[in-house]
Amino acid sequence: MSTSGNRVDPSIVYKILPEADWQQAVAAGAYPGSADDARDGFIHLSAADQLVGTASKHFRGQSGLVLVAFRALDLGESLVWEASRGGALFPHLYSPLPAGAAVSVMPLPVGADGVPVLPEGIA
């Protein structure tokens, strides 16, 4: 879904979050964001090629996480690509993340180094 052979699909964006938070979002219809998202005024998302850095920097040592994928077009004009870590453009969502727009939800086991392990073929 997010890859075609070995090519990353840039039209898919991802959110890493605790599974419990995602279940609450599904029940409520949308994910309002984490404390970091609220602080920054937008929901932090990542492209596939940014996930390794995001998982390592922000989610090391955390278990019970999921990786939720969305089609960028389904998020509409509230999705803005802005310079962030190292000047790279990251997808930022300036609205709640609609649970019904998710195209997949995948568990993220923790590796021996404490970093969440991404599903094969994602990054």
PDB file of C-alpha atoms in Angstrom:
ATOM      1  CA  MET A   1       0.000   0.000   0.000  1.00  0.00           C
ATOM      2  CA  SER A   2       2.715   2.484   0.864  1.00  0.00           C
ATOM      3  CA  THR A   3       5.305   0.967  -1.418  1.00  0.00           C
ATOM      4  CA  SER A   4       5.461  -0.229  -4.964  1.00  0.00           C
ATOM      5  CA  GLY A   5       8.390  -2.591  -5.238  1.00  0.00           C
ATOM      6  CA  ASN A   6      11.174  -0.679  -3.530  1.00  0.00           C
ATOM      7  CA  ARG A   7       9.773   2.780  -4.263  1.00  0.00           C
ATOM      8  CA  VAL A   8       8.339   4.764  -1.390  1.00  0.00           C
ATOM      9  CA  ASP A   9       4.918   6.250  -2.110  1.00  0.00           C
ATOM     10  CA  PRO A  10       5.081   9.973  -1.180  1.00  0.00           C
ATOM     11  CA  SER A  11       1.305  10.238  -1.211  1.00  0.00           C
ATOM     12  CA  ILE A  12       1.127   8.258   2.061  1.00  0.00           C
ATOM     13  CA  VAL A  13       1.852   9.927   5.407  1.00  0.00           C
ATOM     14  CA  TYR A  14       2.162   8.245   8.783  1.00  0.00           C
ATOM     15  CA  LYS A  15       1.499   8.846  12.463  1.00  0.00           C
ATOM     16  CA  ILE A  16       3.187   6.865  15.243  1.00  0.00           C
ATOM     17  CA  LEU A  17       1.168   6.837  18.444  1.00  0.00           C
ATOM     18  CA  PRO A  18       0.171   4.623  21.367  1.00  0.00           C
ATOM     19  CA  GLU A  19      -2.395   2.007  20.398  1.00  0.00           C
ATOM     20  CA  ALA A  20      -4.643   3.120  23.279  1.00  0.00           C
ATOM     21  CA  ASP A  21      -4.685   6.666  21.887  1.00  0.00           C
ATOM     22  CA  TRP A  22      -5.578   5.341  18.442  1.00  0.00           C
ATOM     23  CA  GLN A  23      -8.442   3.263  19.899  1.00  0.00           C
ATOM     24  CA  GLN A  24      -9.769   6.409  21.602  1.00  0.00           C
ATOM     25  CA  ALA A  25      -9.490   8.272  18.298  1.00  0.00           C
ATOM     26  CA  VAL A  26     -11.446   5.560  16.495  1.00  0.00           C
ATOM     27  CA  ALA A  27     -14.190   5.748  19.141  1.00  0.00           C
ATOM     28  CA  ALA A  28     -14.270   9.560  18.954  1.00  0.00           C
ATOM     29  CA  GLY A  29     -13.895   9.740  15.174  1.00  0.00           C
ATOM     30  CA  ALA A  30     -10.641  11.730  15.211  1.00  0.00           C
ATOM     31  CA  TYR A  31      -7.260  11.998  16.895  1.00  0.00           C
ATOM     32  CA  PRO A  32      -6.752  15.443  18.464  1.00  0.00           C
ATOM     33  CA  GLY A  33      -2.988  14.971  18.748  1.00  0.00           C
ATOM     34  CA  SER A  34      -0.421  14.310  21.434  1.00  0.00           C
ATOM     35  CA  ALA A  35       0.817  16.805  24.015  1.00  0.00           C
ATOM     36  CA  ASP A  36       3.686  17.642  21.629  1.00  0.00           C
ATOM     37  CA  ASP A  37       1.196  18.198  18.795  1.00  0.00           C
ATOM     38  CA  ALA A  38      -0.902  20.504  20.992  1.00  0.00           C
ATOM     39  CA  ARG A  39       2.209  22.433  22.041  1.00  0.00           C
ATOM     40  CA  ASP A  40       3.267  22.948  18.416  1.00  0.00           C
ATOM     41  CA  GLY A  41      -0.208  23.725  17.058  1.00  0.00           C
ATOM     42  CA  PHE A  42      -0.357  20.890  14.510  1.00  0.00           C
ATOM     43  CA  ILE A  43      -0.241  17.094  14.334  1.00  0.00           C
ATOM     44  CA  HIS A  44       3.221  15.795  13.489  1.00  0.00           C
ATOM     45  CA  LEU A  45       3.213  13.257  10.666  1.00  0.00           C
ATOM     46  CA  SER A  46       6.036  11.637   8.697  1.00  0.00           C
ATOM     47  CA  ALA A  47       6.676  10.462   5.172  1.00  0.00           C
ATOM     48  CA  ALA A  48       7.928   6.873   4.866  1.00  0.00           C
ATOM     49  CA  ASP A  49      11.558   7.913   4.470  1.00  0.00           C
ATOM     50  CA  GLN A  50      11.335   9.966   7.687  1.00  0.00           C
ATOM     51  CA  LEU A  51       9.934   7.216   9.908  1.00  0.00           C
ATOM     52  CA  VAL A  52      13.242   5.693  11.021  1.00  0.00           C
ATOM     53  CA  GLY A  53      14.400   9.057  12.364  1.00  0.00           C
ATOM     54  CA  THR A  54      11.042   9.822  13.941  1.00  0.00           C
ATOM     55  CA  ALA A  55      10.833   6.416  15.640  1.00  0.00           C
ATOM     56  CA  SER A  56      14.393   6.657  16.948  1.00  0.00           C
ATOM     57  CA  LYS A  57      14.243  10.268  18.117  1.00  0.00           C
ATOM     58  CA  HIS A  58      10.743  10.450  19.585  1.00  0.00           C
ATOM     59  CA  PHE A  59       9.614   6.890  20.413  1.00  0.00           C
ATOM     60  CA  ARG A  60      12.699   5.008  21.666  1.00  0.00           C
ATOM     61  CA  GLY A  61      11.836   2.841  24.660  1.00  0.00           C
ATOM     62  CA  GLN A  62       8.071   3.074  24.144  1.00  0.00           C
ATOM     63  CA  SER A  63       5.997  -0.047  23.639  1.00  0.00           C
ATOM     64  CA  GLY A  64       2.368  -0.482  22.616  1.00  0.00           C
ATOM     65  CA  LEU A  65       2.718   1.763  19.572  1.00  0.00           C
ATOM     66  CA  VAL A  66       0.985   1.610  16.203  1.00  0.00           C
ATOM     67  CA  LEU A  67       1.822   3.077  12.825  1.00  0.00           C
ATOM     68  CA  VAL A  68      -1.229   4.554  11.123  1.00  0.00           C
ATOM     69  CA  ALA A  69      -1.106   5.352   7.403  1.00  0.00           C
ATOM     70  CA  PHE A  70      -3.153   7.992   5.569  1.00  0.00           C
ATOM     71  CA  ARG A  71      -3.428   9.127   1.975  1.00  0.00           C
ATOM     72  CA  ALA A  72      -2.131  12.688   1.937  1.00  0.00           C
ATOM     73  CA  LEU A  73      -4.909  13.809  -0.416  1.00  0.00           C
ATOM     74  CA  ASP A  74      -7.563  12.526   2.009  1.00  0.00           C
ATOM     75  CA  LEU A  75      -6.311  14.971   4.649  1.00  0.00           C
ATOM     76  CA  GLY A  76      -7.073  17.968   2.446  1.00  0.00           C
ATOM     77  CA  GLU A  77      -5.761  21.496   2.711  1.00  0.00           C
ATOM     78  CA  SER A  78      -5.075  21.136   6.434  1.00  0.00           C
ATOM     79  CA  LEU A  79      -1.994  19.079   5.512  1.00  0.00           C
ATOM     80  CA  VAL A  80       1.019  21.340   4.983  1.00  0.00           C
ATOM     81  CA  TRP A  81       4.596  20.290   4.233  1.00  0.00           C
ATOM     82  CA  GLU A  82       6.956  22.429   6.311  1.00  0.00           C
ATOM     83  CA  ALA A  83      10.674  22.512   7.049  1.00  0.00           C
ATOM     84  CA  SER A  84      11.564  20.701  10.249  1.00  0.00           C
ATOM     85  CA  ARG A  85      14.360  18.345  11.348  1.00  0.00           C
ATOM     86  CA  GLY A  86      17.454  19.126   9.282  1.00  0.00           C
ATOM     87  CA  GLY A  87      15.455  21.362   6.957  1.00  0.00           C
ATOM     88  CA  ALA A  88      13.533  18.393   5.542  1.00  0.00           C
ATOM     89  CA  LEU A  89       9.891  18.983   4.649  1.00  0.00           C
ATOM     90  CA  PHE A  90       7.585  17.163   7.051  1.00  0.00           C
ATOM     91  CA  PRO A  91       3.813  16.775   6.801  1.00  0.00           C
ATOM     92  CA  HIS A  92       1.989  18.776   9.492  1.00  0.00           C
ATOM     93  CA  LEU A  93      -1.776  18.549   9.914  1.00  0.00           C
ATOM     94  CA  TYR A  94      -3.564  21.667  11.143  1.00  0.00           C
ATOM     95  CA  SER A  95      -6.752  19.846  12.154  1.00  0.00           C
ATOM     96  CA  PRO A  96      -7.710  16.711  14.072  1.00  0.00           C
ATOM     97  CA  LEU A  97      -6.628  13.518  12.320  1.00  0.00           C
ATOM     98  CA  PRO A  98      -9.780  11.783  11.006  1.00  0.00           C
ATOM     99  CA  ALA A  99      -9.765   8.153  12.132  1.00  0.00           C
ATOM    100  CA  GLY A 100     -11.947   7.113   9.210  1.00  0.00           C
ATOM    101  CA  ALA A 101      -9.272   8.265   6.755  1.00  0.00           C
ATOM    102  CA  ALA A 102      -6.743   5.661   7.961  1.00  0.00           C
ATOM    103  CA  VAL A 103      -5.758   3.202   5.243  1.00  0.00           C
ATOM    104  CA  SER A 104      -3.854   0.878   7.577  1.00  0.00           C
ATOM    105  CA  VAL A 105      -2.915   0.426  11.225  1.00  0.00           C
ATOM    106  CA  MET A 106       0.166  -1.673  12.001  1.00  0.00           C
ATOM    107  CA  PRO A 107       1.695  -2.639  15.365  1.00  0.00           C
ATOM    108  CA  LEU A 108       5.229  -1.438  16.063  1.00  0.00           C
ATOM    109  CA  PRO A 109       7.195  -3.927  18.161  1.00  0.00           C
ATOM    110  CA  VAL A 110      10.224  -2.621  20.030  1.00  0.00           C
ATOM    111  CA  GLY A 111      13.639  -3.715  18.759  1.00  0.00           C
ATOM    112  CA  ALA A 112      16.595  -4.782  20.907  1.00  0.00           C
ATOM    113  CA  ASP A 113      17.879  -1.192  20.750  1.00  0.00           C
ATOM    114  CA  GLY A 114      14.590   0.134  22.137  1.00  0.00           C
ATOM    115  CA  VAL A 115      13.538   1.671  18.807  1.00  0.00           C
ATOM    116  CA  PRO A 116      10.169   0.695  17.319  1.00  0.00           C
ATOM    117  CA  VAL A 117      10.613  -1.705  14.390  1.00  0.00           C
ATOM    118  CA  LEU A 118       8.900  -0.514  11.230  1.00  0.00           C
ATOM    119  CA  PRO A 119       6.973  -2.984   9.074  1.00  0.00           C
ATOM    120  CA  GLU A 120       8.991  -4.401   6.213  1.00  0.00           C
ATOM    121  CA  GLY A 121       8.769  -2.329   3.060  1.00  0.00           C
ATOM    122  CA  ILE A 122       7.679   0.903   4.764  1.00  0.00           C
ATOM    123  CA  ALA A 123      10.997   2.737   5.028  1.00  0.00           C
TER     124      ALA A 123
END
